[in-house]
Amino acid sequence: MDHYGCRYKGLMEQGSTCHLNSVLQVLFMTKEFREAVERNNSDDESLDFHLKNLFTDLKQQTGDTKHITEKLGITSERKQCDAAECLQNILRSLTDSVASQLFKGVIMRKNKCSKCTKETGTSEQFWSLPLELVDSFQDYSVADGIIKYFSESNVSGQDQLFCVDCNSKSDSTDKLEIQHHPEVLTLELKRYKFNYILKEDAKITCMVQIPMFLQIPSTGDQSQRYEVYACVELFGDRKRNGIYTVNIKSQDDDKWYHFNGISVRPSWPQPFQRSEEEKNKNACLLFYRKIPAPNIKEASTSGDVETEKTAKNEMDVETKEQSGSEAATQEPDEQDKTSLIPGFKYKGLLNQGSTCYLNSVLQVLFMTREFREAVERYNNEDDSPDFHLKSLFMDLKKNTGDTKHITKKLDITSGTLKISFMLTSYWFARGLNGCFFATLCFLRRSFFLTLHCGAHGEV
């Protein structure tokens, strides 16, 4: 189903397979993985073959996962597994190692005896890193969770390990290190913990702080930076019958899209537009893409916030230059409000003091096509409200608008008290000189309009 003119397609459900659909959409939207699967020429009944066919279909129409579910042994009668388990099943079942290697990392567990100080290590492959959530009213930080995951811990008491050199059990320290950073790092947020009273898994509902950029590990020469591009969410209190959806950032246009079964639409609001961190109480699986070495300096981390803020506000620089000294004196938070979702056609209005009520009225006038076209037919270059309104409407088609001349013409100052929406509308309509038809159009329609345009340059 092609919602909202979206280029991406959804997936039909085969019973309780929303967990599978969410994972498949992430794999399809991971360009390197999709291209590796498409290069596979096997003409057999392997999972690779069916995955390739599904990806081909998804470029044109809603996909059918029937052959995938059969190959993975998923039936409508079987309780659905979680998304992380489903991802691992798919990656392990692929015959093409090139595709699966993108998600595979190697981690080493180092153990150091506290008596003889001898250090031993064992390596193992991983598809995802598990992060244990805590059931509390406090937010869980993914960045802090990663630091804790790679921190050194003490092993003592009943957990003592046997030391060959000491020929006995002894206290030791234990630490994890990544030997190979995967191209795609998957973080599994352990949302469920077994409840011994209810005799079932109970959901941990704490809010999770998801950073846009992540450094693994947090320090050291071997650290690697990643950028988040997908978040699988699980709605519902029970692990086996919850509803899975996923938000994915497209590599084609850098926009986020929400996938829910056959429905696909742009995510609203777009994640990470206001901050380098998002909060989510349903996130259960996060996907981070490795940032290539030449681009690492362009990414922001917790220790380099100012660099990312500069890049993030590039669009605001042009707005400041156009809006003059008054806009340039706005607070940083106020300037951030002029940022728009990339590709969004409508623009906001700068606030000249307490003029949000005026901005709302002006946005209604601009979005009333008959009124806007009547104003644009006004040809006199004078100091009338008609002329300044025409100029403002022309600006709004390209960039954030400045209402300085409008507020001056209507004698609105920063000290003027706000007045009601309808009084402002009537006041403005009476001020129009040449646009009689525009005035009639607005008075006829204004009583039936619902406002959706923000007042501080936010649309």
Tab-separated table of C-alpha atoms in Angstrom:
chain	number	residue	atom	x	y	z
A	1	MET	CA	0.000	0.000	0.000
A	2	ASP	CA	1.519	3.294	-1.115
A	3	HIS	CA	0.608	5.815	1.579
A	4	TYR	CA	1.254	9.554	1.326
A	5	GLY	CA	2.958	9.144	-2.050
A	6	CYS	CA	5.718	7.174	-0.310
A	7	ARG	CA	8.142	5.338	-2.592
A	8	TYR	CA	8.570	2.418	-0.203
A	9	LYS	CA	6.193	-0.531	0.086
A	10	GLY	CA	4.842	-2.540	2.985
A	11	LEU	CA	4.693	-6.248	3.772
A	12	MET	CA	1.634	-8.451	4.183
A	13	GLU	CA	1.371	-10.388	7.425
A	14	GLN	CA	1.221	-14.177	7.531
A	15	GLY	CA	-0.412	-14.465	10.944
A	16	SER	CA	1.706	-13.057	13.781
A	17	THR	CA	4.683	-12.022	11.686
A	18	CYS	CA	5.002	-8.304	12.411
A	19	HIS	CA	8.365	-9.021	14.086
A	20	LEU	CA	9.578	-10.631	10.850
A	21	ASN	CA	8.236	-7.784	8.716
A	22	SER	CA	10.061	-5.174	10.794
A	23	VAL	CA	13.371	-7.017	10.473
A	24	LEU	CA	12.906	-7.605	6.727
A	25	GLN	CA	12.245	-3.902	6.172
A	26	VAL	CA	15.484	-3.025	7.982
A	27	LEU	CA	17.413	-5.509	5.835
A	28	PHE	CA	15.829	-4.161	2.648
A	29	MET	CA	16.560	-0.550	3.626
A	30	THR	CA	20.179	-1.441	4.426
A	31	LYS	CA	21.578	-0.714	0.973
A	32	GLU	CA	24.769	-2.757	1.318
A	33	PHE	CA	22.835	-5.819	2.478
A	34	ARG	CA	20.184	-5.466	-0.224
A	35	GLU	CA	22.790	-5.156	-2.981
A	36	ALA	CA	24.708	-8.176	-1.672
A	37	VAL	CA	21.507	-10.262	-1.735
A	38	GLU	CA	20.660	-9.042	-5.238
A	39	ARG	CA	24.082	-10.172	-6.496
A	40	ASN	CA	23.333	-13.715	-5.373
A	41	ASN	CA	22.711	-15.882	-8.442
A	42	SER	CA	21.588	-19.070	-6.727
A	43	ASP	CA	18.542	-20.474	-8.490
A	44	ASP	CA	17.511	-22.851	-5.764
A	45	GLU	CA	15.150	-22.832	-2.824
A	46	SER	CA	17.587	-21.188	-0.424
A	47	LEU	CA	16.601	-18.308	1.833
A	48	ASP	CA	18.880	-16.073	-0.247
A	49	PHE	CA	16.831	-16.842	-3.359
A	50	HIS	CA	13.494	-15.994	-1.726
A	51	LEU	CA	14.946	-12.905	-0.068
A	52	LYS	CA	16.198	-11.685	-3.444
A	53	ASN	CA	12.741	-12.170	-4.971
A	54	LEU	CA	11.112	-10.346	-2.068
A	55	PHE	CA	13.468	-7.384	-2.429
A	56	THR	CA	12.689	-7.213	-6.146
A	57	ASP	CA	8.956	-7.135	-5.381
A	58	LEU	CA	9.360	-4.481	-2.677
A	59	LYS	CA	10.670	-2.031	-5.259
A	60	GLN	CA	7.311	-2.076	-7.015
A	61	GLN	CA	4.567	-3.426	-4.781
A	62	THR	CA	3.529	-4.702	-1.366
A	63	GLY	CA	5.624	-7.750	-0.535
A	64	ASP	CA	4.461	-11.273	0.308
A	65	THR	CA	6.596	-13.094	2.884
A	66	LYS	CA	4.996	-16.526	2.393
A	67	HIS	CA	8.152	-18.211	1.091
A	68	ILE	CA	10.294	-16.531	3.754
A	69	THR	CA	8.073	-17.738	6.601
A	70	GLU	CA	8.089	-21.260	5.166
A	71	LYS	CA	11.871	-21.280	4.882
A	72	LEU	CA	12.284	-20.029	8.461
A	73	GLY	CA	9.672	-22.460	9.798
A	74	ILE	CA	7.322	-19.700	10.937
A	75	THR	CA	3.664	-20.740	11.013
A	76	SER	CA	0.499	-18.918	12.053
A	77	GLU	CA	0.046	-21.370	14.931
A	78	ARG	CA	3.499	-20.729	16.331
A	79	LYS	CA	3.945	-17.942	18.842
A	80	GLN	CA	6.018	-15.161	17.358
A	81	CYS	CA	9.578	-14.821	18.588
A	82	ASP	CA	11.159	-11.466	19.267
A	83	ALA	CA	12.735	-9.305	16.568
A	84	ALA	CA	16.337	-9.893	17.702
A	85	GLU	CA	15.895	-13.674	17.551
A	86	CYS	CA	14.286	-13.362	14.127
A	87	LEU	CA	17.188	-11.271	12.804
A	88	GLN	CA	19.732	-13.828	13.973
A	89	ASN	CA	17.760	-16.688	12.412
A	90	ILE	CA	17.800	-14.935	9.045
A	91	LEU	CA	21.492	-14.030	9.154
A	92	ARG	CA	22.504	-17.553	10.203
A	93	SER	CA	20.365	-19.122	7.457
A	94	LEU	CA	21.905	-17.153	4.589
A	95	THR	CA	24.306	-19.047	2.352
A	96	ASP	CA	25.844	-15.795	1.103
A	97	SER	CA	28.357	-14.793	3.762
A	98	VAL	CA	28.933	-11.374	2.154
A	99	ALA	CA	25.462	-10.215	3.140
A	100	SER	CA	25.482	-11.634	6.663
A	101	GLN	CA	29.041	-10.449	7.391
A	102	LEU	CA	27.775	-6.852	7.423
A	103	PHE	CA	26.073	-7.555	10.761
A	104	LYS	CA	28.733	-9.828	12.250
A	105	GLY	CA	31.270	-8.585	14.774
A	106	VAL	CA	33.973	-10.264	16.847
A	107	ILE	CA	34.339	-9.644	20.550
A	108	MET	CA	37.062	-10.799	22.943
A	109	ARG	CA	36.519	-11.553	26.609
A	110	LYS	CA	39.697	-10.899	28.613
A	111	ASN	CA	40.126	-12.407	32.058
A	112	LYS	CA	42.964	-11.412	34.378
A	113	CYS	CA	43.833	-13.381	37.500
A	114	SER	CA	44.150	-11.165	40.575
A	115	LYS	CA	46.846	-13.437	42.079
A	116	CYS	CA	49.312	-14.117	39.277
A	117	THR	CA	48.050	-11.320	36.966
A	118	LYS	CA	48.055	-13.675	33.995
A	119	GLU	CA	45.593	-12.598	31.317
A	120	THR	CA	43.697	-14.976	29.074
A	121	GLY	CA	41.235	-14.231	26.310
A	122	THR	CA	38.632	-15.950	24.173
A	123	SER	CA	37.049	-14.576	21.011
A	124	GLU	CA	33.509	-15.085	19.800
A	125	GLN	CA	31.296	-13.734	17.041
A	126	PHE	CA	28.173	-11.717	17.726
A	127	TRP	CA	25.150	-10.467	15.783
A	128	SER	CA	24.028	-7.976	18.399
A	129	LEU	CA	25.060	-6.527	21.746
A	130	PRO	CA	22.521	-7.072	24.549
A	131	LEU	CA	21.845	-4.138	26.876
A	132	GLU	CA	20.035	-4.932	30.123
A	133	LEU	CA	17.346	-2.367	30.920
A	134	VAL	CA	16.392	-1.506	34.489
A	135	ASP	CA	12.744	-1.356	35.520
A	136	SER	CA	12.635	2.089	37.099
A	137	PHE	CA	11.159	5.540	36.678
A	138	GLN	CA	14.510	6.851	35.466
A	139	ASP	CA	15.476	7.007	31.801
A	140	TYR	CA	17.912	4.434	30.483
A	141	SER	CA	20.829	5.889	28.505
A	142	VAL	CA	22.100	3.743	25.631
A	143	ALA	CA	25.427	5.610	25.710
A	144	ASP	CA	25.859	4.838	29.419
A	145	GLY	CA	24.789	1.258	28.790
A	146	ILE	CA	27.576	0.841	26.229
A	147	ILE	CA	30.130	2.267	28.660
A	148	LYS	CA	28.967	-0.178	31.320
A	149	TYR	CA	28.987	-3.088	28.854
A	150	PHE	CA	32.678	-2.565	28.065
A	151	SER	CA	33.739	-1.642	31.596
A	152	GLU	CA	35.933	-3.925	33.658
A	153	SER	CA	34.102	-6.005	36.271
A	154	ASN	CA	35.264	-8.054	39.246
A	155	VAL	CA	34.668	-11.800	39.397
A	156	SER	CA	34.726	-13.181	42.928
A	157	GLY	CA	32.971	-15.431	45.424
A	158	GLN	CA	30.963	-18.254	43.882
A	159	ASP	CA	31.730	-16.872	40.412
A	160	GLN	CA	35.509	-17.344	40.731
A	161	LEU	CA	37.240	-18.805	37.688
A	162	PHE	CA	39.910	-21.504	37.656
A	163	CYS	CA	43.435	-20.220	36.996
A	164	VAL	CA	45.760	-22.769	35.369
A	165	ASP	CA	48.929	-21.108	36.663
A	166	CYS	CA	47.620	-20.876	40.237
A	167	ASN	CA	45.996	-24.318	39.941
A	168	SER	CA	43.011	-23.032	41.879
A	169	LYS	CA	40.013	-20.777	41.659
A	170	SER	CA	40.781	-17.131	42.260
A	171	ASP	CA	39.345	-13.655	42.016
A	172	SER	CA	39.794	-12.009	38.653
A	173	THR	CA	38.750	-9.109	36.471
A	174	ASP	CA	36.672	-9.496	33.344
A	175	LYS	CA	36.498	-7.130	30.378
A	176	LEU	CA	35.064	-7.174	26.846
A	177	GLU	CA	36.811	-5.711	23.807
A	178	ILE	CA	35.687	-5.569	20.188
A	179	GLN	CA	38.194	-7.111	17.804
A	180	HIS	CA	36.121	-6.507	14.681
A	181	HIS	CA	33.554	-3.728	14.383
A	182	PRO	CA	30.633	-4.785	12.159
A	183	GLU	CA	29.439	-2.500	9.384
A	184	VAL	CA	26.028	-2.534	11.058
A	185	LEU	CA	25.979	-2.625	14.839
A	186	THR	CA	22.769	-4.009	16.341
A	187	LEU	CA	21.837	-3.231	19.937
A	188	GLU	CA	19.252	-5.451	21.600
A	189	LEU	CA	17.420	-3.633	24.385
A	190	LYS	CA	16.286	-6.322	26.828
A	191	ARG	CA	12.724	-5.075	27.307
A	192	TYR	CA	11.477	-8.143	29.160
A	193	LYS	CA	12.368	-9.756	32.456
A	194	PHE	CA	10.854	-12.925	33.856
A	195	ASN	CA	8.281	-12.246	36.564
A	196	TYR	CA	8.279	-15.133	39.040
A	197	ILE	CA	4.881	-14.115	40.416
A	198	LEU	CA	3.121	-13.950	37.048
A	199	LYS	CA	5.251	-16.821	35.698
A	200	GLU	CA	5.855	-14.940	32.443
A	201	ASP	CA	8.030	-12.243	30.916
A	202	ALA	CA	7.031	-8.761	32.073
A	203	LYS	CA	7.818	-5.671	30.030
A	204	ILE	CA	10.248	-3.053	31.320
A	205	THR	CA	8.590	0.227	30.382
A	206	CYS	CA	11.368	2.696	31.180
A	207	MET	CA	12.122	5.451	28.684
A	208	VAL	CA	15.272	4.872	26.623
A	209	GLN	CA	17.572	7.706	25.567
A	210	ILE	CA	18.758	6.894	22.040
A	211	PRO	CA	21.803	8.854	20.815
A	212	MET	CA	22.056	9.780	17.159
A	213	PHE	CA	25.788	9.001	17.225
A	214	LEU	CA	27.541	6.326	19.236
A	215	GLN	CA	31.187	5.527	19.824
A	216	ILE	CA	32.115	1.871	20.446
A	217	PRO	CA	33.874	1.657	22.827
A	218	SER	CA	33.632	5.156	24.288
A	219	THR	CA	37.419	5.708	24.434
A	220	GLY	CA	40.642	4.326	22.969
A	221	ASP	CA	42.408	4.100	19.626
A	222	GLN	CA	40.248	1.175	18.529
A	223	SER	CA	36.950	3.004	19.006
A	224	GLN	CA	34.540	3.254	16.083
A	225	ARG	CA	31.741	5.749	15.566
A	226	TYR	CA	28.270	4.785	14.414
A	227	GLU	CA	25.090	6.590	13.369
A	228	VAL	CA	21.622	5.234	14.129
A	229	TYR	CA	19.396	4.471	11.125
A	230	ALA	CA	16.689	2.108	12.368
A	231	CYS	CA	14.647	1.535	15.505
A	232	VAL	CA	12.319	-1.441	15.962
A	233	GLU	CA	9.528	-0.783	18.467
A	234	LEU	CA	7.401	-3.264	20.388
A	235	PHE	CA	3.958	-2.190	21.579
A	236	GLY	CA	2.170	-4.308	24.160
A	237	ASP	CA	2.840	-5.779	27.586
A	238	ARG	CA	3.587	-9.319	26.471
A	239	LYS	CA	6.627	-10.404	24.520
A	240	ARG	CA	4.975	-13.067	22.393
A	241	ASN	CA	1.911	-11.195	21.175
A	242	GLY	CA	3.024	-7.583	20.942
A	243	ILE	CA	2.908	-5.428	17.832
A	244	TYR	CA	6.201	-4.634	16.126
A	245	THR	CA	6.781	-1.555	13.956
A	246	VAL	CA	9.980	0.074	12.752
A	247	ASN	CA	11.297	3.539	11.891
A	248	ILE	CA	14.086	3.578	9.301
A	249	LYS	CA	16.224	6.362	7.869
A	250	SER	CA	16.454	6.063	4.096
A	251	GLN	CA	19.869	6.246	2.447
A	252	ASP	CA	18.153	7.696	-0.637
A	253	ASP	CA	16.814	10.942	0.848
A	254	ASP	CA	17.965	10.925	4.510
A	255	LYS	CA	14.345	10.954	5.704
A	256	TRP	CA	12.849	8.625	8.295
A	257	TYR	CA	9.940	6.337	7.377
A	258	HIS	CA	7.535	4.394	9.583
A	259	PHE	CA	6.802	0.792	8.544
A	260	ASN	CA	3.785	-0.974	10.028
A	261	GLY	CA	2.667	-4.020	8.053
A	262	ILE	CA	1.389	-2.896	4.649
A	263	SER	CA	1.417	0.743	5.770
A	264	VAL	CA	4.429	2.945	5.031
A	265	ARG	CA	4.557	6.675	5.686
A	266	PRO	CA	7.105	9.379	6.547
A	267	SER	CA	7.829	9.395	10.279
A	268	TRP	CA	6.231	12.347	12.014
A	269	PRO	CA	7.831	14.140	13.634
A	270	GLN	CA	11.136	13.310	11.981
A	271	PRO	CA	13.540	11.880	14.604
A	272	PHE	CA	16.622	13.843	15.663
A	273	GLN	CA	15.456	17.146	14.163
A	274	ARG	CA	15.503	19.023	17.472
A	275	SER	CA	18.171	17.138	19.336
A	276	GLU	CA	20.944	14.583	18.945
A	277	GLU	CA	18.991	12.304	21.247
A	278	GLU	CA	15.537	10.718	21.056
A	279	LYS	CA	13.503	9.193	23.884
A	280	ASN	CA	11.456	6.073	23.262
A	281	LYS	CA	9.663	3.763	25.696
A	282	ASN	CA	8.979	1.014	23.137
A	283	ALA	CA	12.363	0.691	21.387
A	284	CYS	CA	13.680	-2.882	21.501
A	285	LEU	CA	16.194	-3.129	18.650
A	286	LEU	CA	18.531	-0.402	17.372
A	287	PHE	CA	20.631	-0.450	14.204
A	288	TYR	CA	23.727	1.733	13.871
A	289	ARG	CA	25.678	2.159	10.633
A	290	LYS	CA	29.469	2.469	10.766
A	291	ILE	CA	30.737	5.928	9.849
A	292	PRO	CA	33.611	5.656	7.317
A	293	ALA	CA	36.942	6.962	8.577
A	294	PRO	CA	37.033	10.124	6.376
A	295	ASN	CA	33.616	11.175	7.743
A	296	ILE	CA	34.218	10.474	11.410
A	297	LYS	CA	35.107	14.084	12.196
A	298	GLU	CA	31.820	15.209	10.708
A	299	ALA	CA	29.826	13.186	13.229
A	300	SER	CA	28.922	14.434	16.660
A	301	THR	CA	29.581	12.530	19.870
A	302	SER	CA	28.992	13.323	23.490
A	303	GLY	CA	32.393	14.995	23.589
A	304	ASP	CA	31.914	17.007	20.398
A	305	VAL	CA	28.443	18.462	20.627
A	306	GLU	CA	29.368	21.869	19.253
A	307	THR	CA	30.621	20.408	15.961
A	308	GLU	CA	27.307	18.737	15.259
A	309	LYS	CA	25.322	21.797	16.348
A	310	THR	CA	27.199	23.841	13.764
A	311	ALA	CA	26.353	21.378	10.992
A	312	LYS	CA	22.780	21.066	12.163
A	313	ASN	CA	22.218	24.828	12.038
A	314	GLU	CA	23.614	25.379	8.529
A	315	MET	CA	20.100	26.002	7.268
A	316	ASP	CA	19.576	28.653	9.952
A	317	VAL	CA	22.572	30.706	8.779
A	318	GLU	CA	20.805	31.711	5.585
A	319	THR	CA	17.681	32.591	7.558
A	320	LYS	CA	19.675	34.849	9.873
A	321	GLU	CA	21.200	36.712	6.950
A	322	GLN	CA	17.801	37.312	5.380
A	323	SER	CA	15.943	38.301	8.530
A	324	GLY	CA	18.302	41.075	9.652
A	325	SER	CA	19.481	42.113	13.053
A	326	GLU	CA	16.213	41.366	14.855
A	327	ALA	CA	16.259	37.667	13.931
A	328	ALA	CA	19.978	37.443	14.631
A	329	THR	CA	19.385	38.438	18.243
A	330	GLN	CA	17.039	35.525	18.903
A	331	GLU	CA	17.997	32.931	21.484
A	332	PRO	CA	19.594	29.692	20.128
A	333	ASP	CA	16.503	27.661	21.016
A	334	GLU	CA	14.317	30.123	19.135
A	335	GLN	CA	16.562	29.917	16.079
A	336	ASP	CA	16.312	26.108	16.123
A	337	LYS	CA	12.569	26.449	15.640
A	338	THR	CA	13.129	27.803	12.122
A	339	SER	CA	14.590	24.455	11.060
A	340	LEU	CA	12.367	22.414	8.764
A	341	ILE	CA	12.070	18.778	7.896
A	342	PRO	CA	14.182	18.263	4.745
A	343	GLY	CA	11.981	18.388	1.655
A	344	PHE	CA	8.985	19.940	3.424
A	345	LYS	CA	7.469	22.544	1.069
A	346	TYR	CA	5.957	25.025	3.530
A	347	LYS	CA	7.900	27.609	5.498
A	348	GLY	CA	7.495	29.240	8.882
A	349	LEU	CA	7.430	32.846	10.112
A	350	LEU	CA	9.902	34.553	12.411
A	351	ASN	CA	8.455	35.905	15.648
A	352	GLN	CA	8.694	39.679	16.164
A	353	GLY	CA	8.121	39.647	19.916
A	354	SER	CA	4.655	38.399	20.904
A	355	THR	CA	3.339	37.985	17.368
A	356	CYS	CA	2.476	34.288	17.264
A	357	TYR	CA	-1.221	35.220	16.886
A	358	LEU	CA	-0.337	37.327	13.826
A	359	ASN	CA	1.796	34.521	12.387
A	360	SER	CA	-1.113	32.090	12.701
A	361	VAL	CA	-3.446	34.475	10.841
A	362	LEU	CA	-0.853	35.142	8.136
A	363	GLN	CA	-0.340	31.415	7.593
A	364	VAL	CA	-4.101	30.935	7.140
A	365	LEU	CA	-4.183	33.796	4.627
A	366	PHE	CA	-1.220	32.345	2.732
A	367	MET	CA	-2.703	28.833	2.707
A	368	THR	CA	-6.062	30.168	1.436
A	369	ARG	CA	-5.288	29.890	-2.260
A	370	GLU	CA	-7.980	32.284	-3.526
A	371	PHE	CA	-6.822	34.942	-1.086
A	372	ARG	CA	-3.150	34.423	-1.901
A	373	GLU	CA	-3.722	34.622	-5.666
A	374	ALA	CA	-5.816	37.775	-5.298
A	375	VAL	CA	-3.059	39.432	-3.266
A	376	GLU	CA	-0.426	38.393	-5.806
A	377	ARG	CA	-2.391	40.203	-8.541
A	378	TYR	CA	-1.909	43.509	-6.715
A	379	ASN	CA	0.469	45.575	-8.902
A	380	ASN	CA	1.030	48.857	-7.043
A	381	GLU	CA	4.430	49.298	-5.423
A	382	ASP	CA	3.422	51.430	-2.458
A	383	ASP	CA	3.514	51.216	1.302
A	384	SER	CA	0.102	49.586	1.652
A	385	PRO	CA	-0.584	46.324	3.550
A	386	ASP	CA	-1.409	44.795	0.150
A	387	PHE	CA	2.102	45.407	-1.148
A	388	HIS	CA	3.869	44.102	1.960
A	389	LEU	CA	1.571	41.084	2.116
A	390	LYS	CA	2.349	40.273	-1.512
A	391	SER	CA	6.085	40.510	-0.777
A	392	LEU	CA	5.724	38.255	2.257
A	393	PHE	CA	3.788	35.637	0.281
A	394	MET	CA	6.505	35.587	-2.386
A	395	ASP	CA	9.141	35.012	0.317
A	396	LEU	CA	7.142	32.219	1.975
A	397	LYS	CA	7.346	30.166	-1.208
A	398	LYS	CA	11.121	29.913	-0.804
A	399	ASN	CA	12.233	30.605	2.741
A	400	THR	CA	11.224	31.499	6.291
A	401	GLY	CA	9.206	34.723	6.258
A	402	ASP	CA	9.935	38.006	8.030
A	403	THR	CA	6.846	39.927	9.203
A	404	LYS	CA	8.740	43.091	10.132
A	405	HIS	CA	6.992	45.304	7.555
A	406	ILE	CA	3.596	43.782	8.345
A	407	THR	CA	3.905	44.419	12.085
A	408	LYS	CA	5.047	47.971	11.373
A	409	LYS	CA	2.132	48.639	9.028
A	410	LEU	CA	-0.375	47.253	11.532
A	411	ASP	CA	1.339	49.197	14.335
A	412	ILE	CA	2.182	46.029	16.270
A	413	THR	CA	5.131	46.405	18.641
A	414	SER	CA	6.848	43.964	20.985
A	415	GLY	CA	5.014	45.609	23.850
A	416	THR	CA	1.563	45.207	22.300
A	417	LEU	CA	-0.690	42.722	24.056
A	418	LYS	CA	-1.831	39.690	22.102
A	419	ILE	CA	-5.365	39.877	20.716
A	420	SER	CA	-7.750	37.178	19.604
A	421	PHE	CA	-7.439	35.292	16.344
A	422	MET	CA	-10.735	36.536	14.866
A	423	LEU	CA	-10.101	40.151	15.902
A	424	THR	CA	-6.696	39.982	14.220
A	425	SER	CA	-8.304	38.524	11.097
A	426	TYR	CA	-10.923	41.292	10.963
A	427	TRP	CA	-8.305	43.965	11.669
A	428	PHE	CA	-6.063	42.680	8.908
A	429	ALA	CA	-8.880	42.364	6.362
A	430	ARG	CA	-9.960	45.966	6.945
A	431	GLY	CA	-6.394	47.140	6.325
A	432	LEU	CA	-6.339	45.828	2.749
A	433	ASN	CA	-6.728	48.588	0.191
A	434	GLY	CA	-6.793	47.059	-3.269
A	435	CYS	CA	-7.652	43.407	-2.616
A	436	PHE	CA	-11.425	43.585	-2.118
A	437	PHE	CA	-11.902	40.095	-3.581
A	438	ALA	CA	-9.173	38.771	-1.313
A	439	THR	CA	-10.954	40.245	1.691
A	440	LEU	CA	-14.242	38.576	0.743
A	441	CYS	CA	-12.520	35.232	0.141
A	442	PHE	CA	-10.926	35.264	3.543
A	443	LEU	CA	-14.009	36.360	5.495
A	444	ARG	CA	-15.988	33.606	3.752
A	445	ARG	CA	-13.543	30.825	4.645
A	446	SER	CA	-11.793	31.825	7.874
A	447	PHE	CA	-14.577	30.542	10.131
A	448	PHE	CA	-14.134	26.994	8.778
A	449	LEU	CA	-10.337	26.635	8.863
A	450	THR	CA	-8.393	24.595	11.373
A	451	LEU	CA	-4.898	25.890	12.092
A	452	HIS	CA	-1.949	23.545	11.763
A	453	CYS	CA	0.808	26.073	11.087
A	454	GLY	CA	3.204	26.879	13.934
A	455	ALA	CA	3.838	30.372	15.156
A	456	HIS	CA	7.586	30.395	15.726
A	457	GLY	CA	8.887	29.472	12.314
A	458	GLU	CA	7.846	25.866	12.929
A	459	VAL	CA	5.683	24.035	10.393
